mmCIF file of C-alpha atoms in Angstrom:
data_model
loop_
_atom_site.group_PDB
_atom_site.id
_atom_site.type_symbol
_atom_site.label_atom_id
_atom_site.label_comp_id
_atom_site.label_asym_id
_atom_site.label_seq_id
_atom_site.Cartn_x
_atom_site.Cartn_y
_atom_site.Cartn_z
ATOM 1 C CA MET E 1 14.049 31.305 60.278
ATOM 2 C CA ASN E 2 10.821 31.223 62.275
ATOM 3 C CA LEU E 3 7.156 30.890 61.515
ATOM 4 C CA GLY E 4 6.575 34.645 61.663
ATOM 5 C CA ASP E 5 9.238 35.231 58.971
ATOM 6 C CA ILE E 6 7.715 32.540 56.778
ATOM 7 C CA ALA E 7 4.199 33.960 57.187
ATOM 8 C CA GLY E 8 5.572 37.412 56.340
ATOM 9 C CA GLU E 9 7.256 36.087 53.206
ATOM 10 C CA VAL E 10 4.091 34.315 52.055
ATOM 11 C CA GLY E 11 2.032 37.394 52.975
ATOM 12 C CA VAL E 12 -0.380 35.880 55.480
ATOM 13 C CA HIS E 13 -0.745 35.932 59.245
ATOM 14 C CA LYS E 14 0.909 33.209 61.315
ATOM 15 C CA SER E 15 -2.455 32.002 62.611
ATOM 16 C CA ALA E 16 -3.680 31.523 59.034
ATOM 17 C CA LEU E 17 -0.702 29.297 58.248
ATOM 18 C CA LEU E 18 -1.403 27.216 61.322
ATOM 19 C CA ARG E 19 -4.998 26.690 60.207
ATOM 20 C CA TYR E 20 -3.799 24.731 57.145
ATOM 21 C CA PHE E 21 -0.971 22.759 58.716
ATOM 22 C CA GLU E 22 -0.778 20.756 61.907
ATOM 23 C CA THR E 23 2.707 21.813 62.924
ATOM 24 C CA ARG E 24 5.557 24.129 62.046
ATOM 25 C CA GLU E 25 7.528 21.103 60.803
ATOM 26 C CA GLU E 26 4.753 20.286 58.336
ATOM 27 C CA ILE E 27 4.917 23.813 56.896
ATOM 28 C CA TYR E 28 8.693 23.604 56.512
ATOM 29 C CA LEU E 29 8.448 20.207 54.783
ATOM 30 C CA HIS E 30 5.955 21.672 52.300
ATOM 31 C CA LEU E 31 8.364 24.540 51.672
ATOM 32 C CA THR E 32 11.225 22.043 51.207
ATOM 33 C CA ALA E 33 9.248 20.082 48.582
ATOM 34 C CA ALA E 34 8.303 23.336 46.816
ATOM 35 C CA GLY E 35 11.977 24.329 46.996
ATOM 36 C CA TRP E 36 13.025 21.141 45.165
ATOM 37 C CA HIS E 37 10.593 21.878 42.326
ATOM 38 C CA GLU E 38 11.556 25.555 42.063
ATOM 39 C CA TRP E 39 15.249 24.676 42.059
ATOM 40 C CA ALA E 40 14.678 22.101 39.275
ATOM 41 C CA ARG E 41 12.832 24.759 37.237
ATOM 42 C CA ALA E 42 15.670 27.242 37.766
ATOM 43 C CA LEU E 43 18.259 24.697 36.586
ATOM 44 C CA HIS E 44 16.180 23.920 33.490
ATOM 45 C CA GLU E 45 16.072 27.637 32.690
ATOM 46 C CA ARG E 46 19.836 27.879 33.002
ATOM 47 C CA LEU E 47 20.755 24.638 31.258
ATOM 48 C CA ASP E 48 18.030 23.431 28.870
ATOM 49 C CA GLY E 49 19.171 23.317 25.272
ATOM 50 C CA ARG E 50 22.866 23.503 26.108
ATOM 51 C CA THR E 51 24.823 21.110 23.957
ATOM 52 C CA ASP E 52 28.289 22.007 25.228
ATOM 53 C CA ALA E 53 27.844 21.326 28.939
ATOM 54 C CA THR E 54 30.921 20.491 31.021
ATOM 55 C CA PRO E 55 31.342 19.846 34.756
ATOM 56 C CA ALA E 56 32.375 23.518 35.043
ATOM 57 C CA THR E 57 29.257 24.960 33.372
ATOM 58 C CA VAL E 58 26.881 22.614 35.213
ATOM 59 C CA ALA E 59 28.624 23.382 38.541
ATOM 60 C CA ALA E 60 28.287 27.131 37.891
ATOM 61 C CA ALA E 61 24.543 26.720 37.253
ATOM 62 C CA ILE E 62 24.138 24.584 40.397
ATOM 63 C CA ALA E 63 25.996 27.057 42.602
ATOM 64 C CA GLY E 64 24.241 30.103 41.093
ATOM 65 C CA SER E 65 20.745 28.649 41.417
ATOM 66 C CA LEU E 66 21.325 27.457 44.989
ATOM 67 C CA THR E 67 22.869 30.773 46.042
ATOM 68 C CA ASP E 68 19.599 32.373 44.883
ATOM 69 C CA ARG E 69 17.670 30.071 47.279
ATOM 70 C CA PRO E 70 18.908 30.588 50.856
ATOM 71 C CA LEU E 71 15.736 29.244 52.486
ATOM 72 C CA PHE E 72 15.906 26.030 50.424
ATOM 73 C CA CYS E 73 19.605 25.588 51.311
ATOM 74 C CA ASP E 74 18.760 26.020 54.993
ATOM 75 C CA LEU E 75 15.842 23.573 54.771
ATOM 76 C CA LEU E 76 18.026 20.969 53.006
ATOM 77 C CA ALA E 77 20.012 20.555 56.225
ATOM 78 C CA HIS E 78 16.955 20.635 58.485
ATOM 79 C CA ALA E 79 14.746 18.199 56.543
ATOM 80 C CA PRO E 80 16.397 14.871 57.509
ATOM 81 C CA ILE E 81 17.300 15.890 61.060
ATOM 82 C CA THR E 82 14.319 17.715 62.418
ATOM 83 C CA LEU E 83 11.512 17.940 59.858
ATOM 84 C CA GLU E 84 11.107 14.365 58.577
ATOM 85 C CA ARG E 85 11.247 13.100 62.158
ATOM 86 C CA HIS E 86 8.432 15.240 63.533
ATOM 87 C CA VAL E 87 5.501 14.849 61.169
ATOM 88 C CA SER E 88 2.955 12.118 60.512
ATOM 89 C CA MET E 89 3.701 9.197 58.183
ATOM 90 C CA GLU E 90 1.264 10.575 55.593
ATOM 91 C CA SER E 91 2.955 13.985 55.625
ATOM 92 C CA VAL E 92 6.389 12.477 55.199
ATOM 93 C CA ARG E 93 5.106 10.205 52.400
ATOM 94 C CA SER E 94 3.668 13.062 50.366
ATOM 95 C CA PHE E 95 6.809 15.133 50.999
ATOM 96 C CA LYS E 96 9.116 12.311 49.864
ATOM 97 C CA LEU E 97 7.081 11.528 46.739
ATOM 98 C CA SER E 98 7.010 15.183 45.732
ATOM 99 C CA ALA E 99 10.725 15.747 46.416
ATOM 100 C CA LEU E 100 11.664 12.537 44.573
ATOM 101 C CA ASP E 101 9.719 13.721 41.491
ATOM 102 C CA ALA E 102 11.863 16.842 41.335
ATOM 103 C CA LEU E 103 14.978 14.817 42.115
ATOM 104 C CA ASP E 104 14.284 12.322 39.294
ATOM 105 C CA ASP E 105 13.785 15.248 36.943
ATOM 106 C CA LEU E 106 17.185 16.655 37.979
ATOM 107 C CA VAL E 107 18.852 13.260 37.513
ATOM 108 C CA ALA E 108 17.463 13.150 33.965
ATOM 109 C CA LEU E 109 18.672 16.709 33.293
ATOM 110 C CA PHE E 110 22.215 16.021 34.582
ATOM 111 C CA THR E 111 22.400 12.740 32.673
ATOM 112 C CA ARG E 112 21.303 14.459 29.461
ATOM 113 C CA LEU E 113 23.875 17.236 29.904
ATOM 114 C CA LEU E 114 26.722 14.923 30.933
ATOM 115 C CA PRO E 115 25.811 11.545 29.389
ATOM 116 C CA GLY E 116 28.968 9.935 30.763
ATOM 117 C CA LEU E 117 27.429 10.053 34.244
ATOM 118 C CA GLY E 118 24.756 7.441 33.556
ATOM 119 C CA THR E 119 21.665 7.303 35.767
ATOM 120 C CA SER E 120 23.576 6.093 38.797
ATOM 121 C CA GLY E 121 26.152 8.874 38.396
ATOM 122 C CA GLY E 122 23.313 11.373 37.972
ATOM 123 C CA ARG E 123 21.704 10.208 41.218
ATOM 124 C CA ASN E 124 25.024 10.449 43.026
ATOM 125 C CA ALA E 125 25.573 13.930 41.591
ATOM 126 C CA VAL E 126 22.239 15.272 42.875
ATOM 127 C CA ALA E 127 22.738 13.636 46.283
ATOM 128 C CA ALA E 128 26.287 14.979 46.577
ATOM 129 C CA VAL E 129 25.704 18.574 45.467
ATOM 130 C CA THR E 130 22.678 18.973 47.755
ATOM 131 C CA ALA E 131 24.604 17.454 50.691
ATOM 132 C CA LEU E 132 27.482 19.858 50.040
ATOM 133 C CA ALA E 133 25.129 22.832 49.659
ATOM 134 C CA ALA E 134 23.361 21.940 52.929
ATOM 135 C CA ALA E 135 26.622 21.720 54.880
ATOM 136 C CA LEU E 136 28.296 24.750 53.273
ATOM 137 C CA TRP E 137 25.197 26.873 53.792
ATOM 138 C CA GLN E 138 25.273 26.149 57.533
ATOM 139 C CA THR E 139 29.008 26.803 57.914
ATOM 140 C CA SER E 140 28.850 29.981 55.807
ATOM 141 C CA HIS E 141 25.869 31.319 57.797
ATOM 142 C CA PRO E 142 26.990 30.851 61.390
ATOM 143 C CA PRO E 143 24.858 32.032 64.305
ATOM 144 C CA ASP E 144 25.785 35.431 65.810
ATOM 145 C CA THR E 145 27.952 33.969 68.581
ATOM 146 C CA LEU E 146 30.072 32.034 66.083
ATOM 147 C CA ALA E 147 30.281 34.948 63.642
ATOM 148 C CA ARG E 148 31.612 37.187 66.432
ATOM 149 C CA LEU E 149 34.100 34.481 67.398
ATOM 150 C CA TYR E 150 35.376 34.177 63.818
ATOM 151 C CA ALA E 151 35.827 37.954 63.652
ATOM 152 C CA GLU E 152 37.620 38.149 67.023
ATOM 153 C CA ASP E 153 39.820 35.071 67.090
ATOM 154 C CA PRO E 154 42.435 34.873 64.328
ATOM 155 C CA ARG E 155 42.894 31.137 65.010
ATOM 156 C CA LEU E 156 39.362 30.637 63.665
ATOM 157 C CA ALA E 157 39.651 32.923 60.646
ATOM 158 C CA HIS E 158 40.008 30.066 58.150
ATOM 159 C CA ALA E 159 36.770 28.498 59.378
ATOM 160 C CA VAL E 160 34.917 31.220 57.469
ATOM 161 C CA VAL E 161 33.394 29.868 54.264
ATOM 162 C CA ASP E 162 32.266 31.808 51.178
ATOM 163 C CA PHE E 163 29.235 29.819 50.005
ATOM 164 C CA ALA E 164 28.955 30.378 46.245
ATOM 165 C CA PRO E 165 32.583 29.916 45.084
ATOM 166 C CA ARG E 166 33.172 27.023 47.485
ATOM 167 C CA LEU E 167 30.031 25.194 46.341
ATOM 168 C CA GLU E 168 30.883 25.792 42.675
ATOM 169 C CA HIS E 169 34.386 24.404 43.178
ATOM 170 C CA LEU E 170 33.187 21.306 45.054
ATOM 171 C CA ALA E 171 30.273 20.649 42.677
ATOM 172 C CA ARG E 172 32.695 20.777 39.761
ATOM 173 C CA ALA E 173 35.054 18.349 41.534
ATOM 174 C CA VAL E 174 32.203 15.919 42.266
ATOM 175 C CA LEU E 175 30.927 15.981 38.675
ATOM 176 C CA THR E 176 34.461 15.561 37.280
ATOM 177 C CA GLY E 177 35.165 12.681 39.663
ATOM 178 C CA LEU E 178 31.842 10.930 38.983
ATOM 179 C CA LEU E 179 32.469 11.146 35.234
ATOM 180 C CA ALA E 180 35.948 9.659 35.719
ATOM 181 C CA SER E 181 34.663 6.786 37.887
ATOM 182 C CA ALA E 182 31.832 6.036 35.416
ATOM 183 C CA GLU E 183 34.476 5.683 32.690
ATOM 184 C CA ASP E 184 36.408 3.209 34.844
ATOM 185 C CA ALA E 185 33.342 1.031 35.416
ATOM 186 C CA MET U 1 20.557 9.236 70.620
ATOM 187 C CA ASN U 2 19.585 10.642 74.010
ATOM 188 C CA LEU U 3 21.408 11.582 77.169
ATOM 189 C CA GLY U 4 20.579 8.272 78.866
ATOM 190 C CA ASP U 5 22.186 6.308 76.001
ATOM 191 C CA ILE U 6 25.290 8.494 76.143
ATOM 192 C CA ALA U 7 25.579 8.115 79.931
ATOM 193 C CA GLY U 8 25.166 4.351 79.506
ATOM 194 C CA GLU U 9 27.913 4.240 76.887
ATOM 195 C CA VAL U 10 30.302 6.250 79.056
ATOM 196 C CA GLY U 11 29.333 4.155 82.086
ATOM 197 C CA VAL U 12 28.036 6.866 84.410
ATOM 198 C CA HIS U 13 24.637 8.034 85.572
ATOM 199 C CA LYS U 14 22.867 10.787 83.647
ATOM 200 C CA SER U 15 22.902 13.063 86.707
ATOM 201 C CA ALA U 16 26.702 12.711 86.919
ATOM 202 C CA LEU U 17 27.075 13.865 83.301
ATOM 203 C CA LEU U 18 24.887 16.879 83.982
ATOM 204 C CA ARG U 19 27.099 17.854 86.926
ATOM 205 C CA TYR U 20 30.045 18.476 84.572
ATOM 206 C CA PHE U 21 28.228 20.112 81.686
ATOM 207 C CA GLU U 22 25.657 22.878 81.616
ATOM 208 C CA THR U 23 23.456 21.411 78.910
ATOM 209 C CA ARG U 24 22.914 18.345 76.756
ATOM 210 C CA GLU U 25 24.196 20.338 73.755
ATOM 211 C CA GLU U 26 27.472 20.992 75.564
ATOM 212 C CA ILE U 27 27.969 17.249 76.135
ATOM 213 C CA TYR U 28 27.282 16.481 72.484
ATOM 214 C CA LEU U 29 29.729 19.171 71.333
ATOM 215 C CA HIS U 30 32.426 17.637 73.557
ATOM 216 C CA LEU U 31 31.678 14.247 72.022
ATOM 217 C CA THR U 32 31.854 15.776 68.531
ATOM 218 C CA ALA U 33 35.299 17.266 69.222
ATOM 219 C CA ALA U 34 36.489 13.944 70.682
ATOM 220 C CA GLY U 35 35.044 12.235 67.598
ATOM 221 C CA TRP U 36 37.165 14.419 65.289
ATOM 222 C CA HIS U 37 40.343 13.439 67.158
ATOM 223 C CA GLU U 38 39.481 9.732 67.287
ATOM 224 C CA TRP U 39 38.627 9.718 63.600
ATOM 225 C CA ALA U 40 41.952 11.419 62.787
ATOM 226 C CA ARG U 41 43.790 8.763 64.840
ATOM 227 C CA ALA U 42 41.914 5.975 63.038
ATOM 228 C CA LEU U 43 42.846 7.401 59.640
ATOM 229 C CA HIS U 44 46.491 7.678 60.667
ATOM 230 C CA GLU U 45 46.441 4.020 61.689
ATOM 231 C CA ARG U 46 45.008 3.023 58.329
ATOM 232 C CA LEU U 47 47.094 5.311 56.142
ATOM 233 C CA ASP U 48 50.380 6.334 57.806
ATOM 234 C CA GLY U 49 53.424 5.097 55.952
ATOM 235 C CA ARG U 50 51.548 4.344 52.733
ATOM 236 C CA THR U 51 53.537 5.485 49.746
ATOM 237 C CA ASP U 52 51.148 4.241 47.060
ATOM 238 C CA ALA U 53 47.977 6.099 48.067
ATOM 239 C CA THR U 54 45.352 6.783 45.412
ATOM 240 C CA PRO U 55 41.898 8.412 45.627
ATOM 241 C CA ALA U 56 40.503 4.850 45.813
ATOM 242 C CA THR U 57 42.626 3.712 48.772
ATOM 243 C CA VAL U 58 42.119 6.976 50.691
ATOM 244 C CA ALA U 59 38.358 6.849 50.019
ATOM 245 C CA ALA U 60 38.200 3.257 51.295
ATOM 246 C CA ALA U 61 39.969 4.292 54.522
ATOM 247 C CA ILE U 62 37.645 7.300 54.950
ATOM 248 C CA ALA U 63 34.495 5.232 54.428
ATOM 249 C CA GLY U 64 35.706 2.367 56.626
ATOM 250 C CA SER U 65 36.740 4.581 59.519
ATOM 251 C CA LEU U 66 33.507 6.619 59.396
ATOM 252 C CA THR U 67 31.329 3.503 59.171
ATOM 253 C CA ASP U 68 32.993 2.408 62.431
ATOM 254 C CA ARG U 69 31.823 5.698 64.051
ATOM 255 C CA PRO U 70 28.033 5.998 63.833
ATOM 256 C CA LEU U 71 27.725 8.451 66.736
ATOM 257 C CA PHE U 72 30.330 10.778 65.176
ATOM 258 C CA CYS U 73 28.540 10.614 61.797
ATOM 259 C CA ASP U 74 25.255 11.494 63.502
ATOM 260 C CA LEU U 75 26.861 14.365 65.446
ATOM 261 C CA LEU U 76 28.464 15.764 62.266
ATOM 262 C CA ALA U 77 24.989 16.657 61.000
ATOM 263 C CA HIS U 78 23.752 17.946 64.339
ATOM 264 C CA ALA U 79 26.749 20.127 65.262
ATOM 265 C CA PRO U 80 26.121 23.110 62.954
ATOM 266 C CA ILE U 81 22.319 23.032 63.175
ATOM 267 C CA THR U 82 21.508 22.422 66.785
ATOM 268 C CA LEU U 83 24.649 22.079 68.904
ATOM 269 C CA GLU U 84 26.757 25.111 67.942
ATOM 270 C CA ARG U 85 23.669 27.312 68.223
ATOM 271 C CA HIS U 86 22.723 26.370 71.772
ATOM 272 C CA VAL U 87 25.856 26.706 73.865
ATOM 273 C CA SER U 88 27.815 29.624 75.290
ATOM 274 C CA MET U 89 30.420 31.481 73.224
ATOM 275 C CA GLU U 90 33.226 29.986 75.349
ATOM 276 C CA SER U 91 31.932 26.439 74.784
ATOM 277 C CA VAL U 92 31.684 26.939 71.060
ATOM 278 C CA ARG U 93 35.175 28.507 70.976
ATOM 279 C CA SER U 94 36.820 25.578 72.723
ATOM 280 C CA PHE U 95 34.873 23.134 70.541
ATOM 281 C CA LYS U 96 35.903 24.899 67.330
ATOM 282 C CA LEU U 97 39.575 25.162 68.316
ATOM 283 C CA SER U 98 39.703 21.477 69.234
ATOM 284 C CA ALA U 99 37.871 20.320 66.100
ATOM 285 C CA LEU U 100 40.056 22.542 63.890
ATOM 286 C CA ASP U 101 43.204 20.968 65.376
ATOM 287 C CA ALA U 102 42.041 17.545 64.266
ATOM 288 C CA LEU U 103 40.872 18.943 60.948
ATOM 289 C CA ASP U 104 44.266 20.578 60.252
ATOM 290 C CA ASP U 105 45.935 17.282 61.072
ATOM 291 C CA LEU U 106 43.680 15.516 58.547
ATOM 292 C CA VAL U 107 44.398 18.151 55.899
ATOM 293 C CA ALA U 108 48.137 17.516 56.409
ATOM 294 C CA LEU U 109 47.595 13.739 56.175
ATOM 295 C CA PHE U 110 45.542 13.954 52.960
ATOM 296 C CA THR U 111 48.009 16.393 51.416
ATOM 297 C CA ARG U 112 50.925 14.092 52.243
ATOM 298 C CA LEU U 113 49.135 11.059 50.761
ATOM 299 C CA LEU U 114 47.897 12.876 47.649
ATOM 300 C CA PRO U 115 50.366 15.762 47.183
ATOM 301 C CA GLY U 116 48.535 16.937 44.051
ATOM 302 C CA LEU U 117 45.720 18.218 46.272
ATOM 303 C CA GLY U 118 47.731 21.038 47.836
ATOM 304 C CA THR U 119 46.585 22.518 51.143
ATOM 305 C CA SER U 120 43.491 24.118 49.668
ATOM 306 C CA GLY U 121 42.490 20.833 48.004
ATOM 307 C CA GLY U 122 43.135 19.017 51.283
ATOM 308 C CA ARG U 123 40.841 21.440 53.126
ATOM 309 C CA ASN U 124 38.138 20.991 50.514
ATOM 310 C CA ALA U 125 38.536 17.221 50.711
ATOM 311 C CA VAL U 126 37.986 17.112 54.497
ATOM 312 C CA ALA U 127 35.031 19.523 54.277
ATOM 313 C CA ALA U 128 33.442 17.557 51.436
ATOM 314 C CA VAL U 129 33.829 14.021 52.802
ATOM 315 C CA THR U 130 32.481 15.015 56.226
ATOM 316 C CA ALA U 131 29.536 16.862 54.621
ATOM 317 C CA LEU U 132 28.778 13.786 52.515
ATOM 318 C CA ALA U 133 29.127 11.450 55.498
ATOM 319 C CA ALA U 134 26.782 13.633 57.576
ATOM 320 C CA ALA U 135 24.082 13.678 54.901
ATOM 321 C CA LEU U 136 24.423 10.009 53.889
ATOM 322 C CA TRP U 137 24.335 8.898 57.508
ATOM 323 C CA GLN U 138 20.995 10.654 58.036
ATOM 324 C CA THR U 139 19.428 9.303 54.835
ATOM 325 C CA SER U 140 20.713 5.775 55.457
ATOM 326 C CA HIS U 141 19.415 5.794 59.057
ATOM 327 C CA PRO U 142 15.854 7.041 58.666
ATOM 328 C CA PRO U 143 13.480 7.292 61.622
ATOM 329 C CA ASP U 144 11.045 4.375 62.070
ATOM 330 C CA THR U 145 8.177 6.061 60.217
ATOM 331 C CA LEU U 146 10.339 6.638 57.143
ATOM 332 C CA ALA U 147 11.894 3.176 57.288
ATOM 333 C CA ARG U 148 8.395 1.617 57.292
ATOM 334 C CA LEU U 149 7.389 3.846 54.405
ATOM 335 C CA TYR U 150 10.434 2.773 52.348
ATOM 336 C CA ALA U 151 9.604 -0.892 53.012
ATOM 337 C CA GLU U 152 5.907 -0.470 52.124
ATOM 338 C CA ASP U 153 5.902 1.907 49.194
ATOM 339 C CA PRO U 154 7.778 0.683 46.089
ATOM 340 C CA ARG U 155 7.843 4.247 44.714
ATOM 341 C CA LEU U 156 10.218 5.103 47.563
ATOM 342 C CA ALA U 157 12.433 2.026 47.332
ATOM 343 C CA HIS U 158 15.298 3.845 45.627
ATOM 344 C CA ALA U 159 15.449 6.419 48.420
ATOM 345 C CA VAL U 160 17.151 3.741 50.554
ATOM 346 C CA VAL U 161 20.876 4.390 50.883
ATOM 347 C CA ASP U 162 23.624 1.934 51.830
ATOM 348 C CA PHE U 163 26.036 4.116 53.813
ATOM 349 C CA ALA U 164 29.499 2.545 53.435
ATOM 350 C CA PRO U 165 29.659 1.818 49.664
ATOM 351 C CA ARG U 166 27.895 5.077 48.786
ATOM 352 C CA LEU U 167 30.276 7.144 50.915
ATOM 353 C CA GLU U 168 33.312 5.320 49.510
ATOM 354 C CA HIS U 169 32.155 5.955 45.946
ATOM 355 C CA LEU U 170 31.444 9.668 46.558
ATOM 356 C CA ALA U 171 34.655 10.235 48.562
ATOM 357 C CA ARG U 172 36.650 8.716 45.722
ATOM 358 C CA ALA U 173 34.864 10.941 43.188
ATOM 359 C CA VAL U 174 35.545 14.058 45.284
ATOM 360 C CA LEU U 175 39.248 13.228 45.712
ATOM 361 C CA THR U 176 39.628 12.412 42.004
ATOM 362 C CA GLY U 177 37.847 15.625 41.022
ATOM 363 C CA LEU U 178 39.831 17.796 43.439
ATOM 364 C CA LEU U 179 43.098 16.350 42.107
ATOM 365 C CA ALA U 180 41.978 17.097 38.543
ATOM 366 C CA SER U 181 40.988 20.691 39.351
ATOM 367 C CA ALA U 182 44.269 21.293 41.238
ATOM 368 C CA GLU U 183 46.124 20.219 38.073
ATOM 369 C CA ASP U 184 44.120 22.716 36.006
ATOM 370 C CA ALA U 185 44.955 25.587 38.351
#
């Protein structure tokens, strides 16, 4: 992912993008915030009105909607490490407030679908599935050197990760486990 | 974390470190691999010989041992994004083989403690708890600008994360959920 690719995707020239934003990091943070809102909308489309939701159906919707959003998955890993650390305080404030709006909306959606979670379980669910998606996206999309290594060296074959089914399985486990621990409380 | 800090911790001068490694990234990858082995040893110390392990006791050992290892938690997030992408193929091969050794050892430990997981559940457990630790470590250790923002702006107060209890809670949920889905299979 580089600025030229982003400009191409948005349909403008790189120099035009740089006229509106101070740095590359600022552009990526804007795209991350937009990604949170678009992902929330996609989950609403898949899940609104369902009255028979289970950890399995919610996990399938999470994995499907995130698999459709490779740039957002990539940005999820980059935001805390590189992006949030290299922009002004005002940029990071508006990013955080915008992302938290979408996040609160997702917490409400998950809690409505799986009432046993409670608000705290809903928050933990969103935090956990996005952390898992961020990590799995990176390991399932290795750089060229690593991809060649995985193909060549049989000792590394099981390091290869298939993003969508792995995320669905882990998201389902997290939701099941959070429901069980909420019942204990 | 910078090279000077690392050199200070290891007790040598920065220039001495750079004599043995080609780049800063190579040093960090070595430290990440060493971190995997030290973490595995710490978990063995806490858990070997236990015959009454539950998701709760294993999660407590995971969270405790990772809380003791802030540099490893930080490196876990950096390895796939920056480190593995900026070293030679041979460096990344030796890193991966070393890290996978420790990882396989942890899978065997988890599977022995919680036999219901099976090997595939054990693999998922290690992948999930390290992904969660990596993400939670970053959000619970924000850069100065973000930390000031959280302190100043009440709308952002709930973005603050307390690493150890949050990781313990999520690790327990993941282990509980993976055990439940292994039973279904």
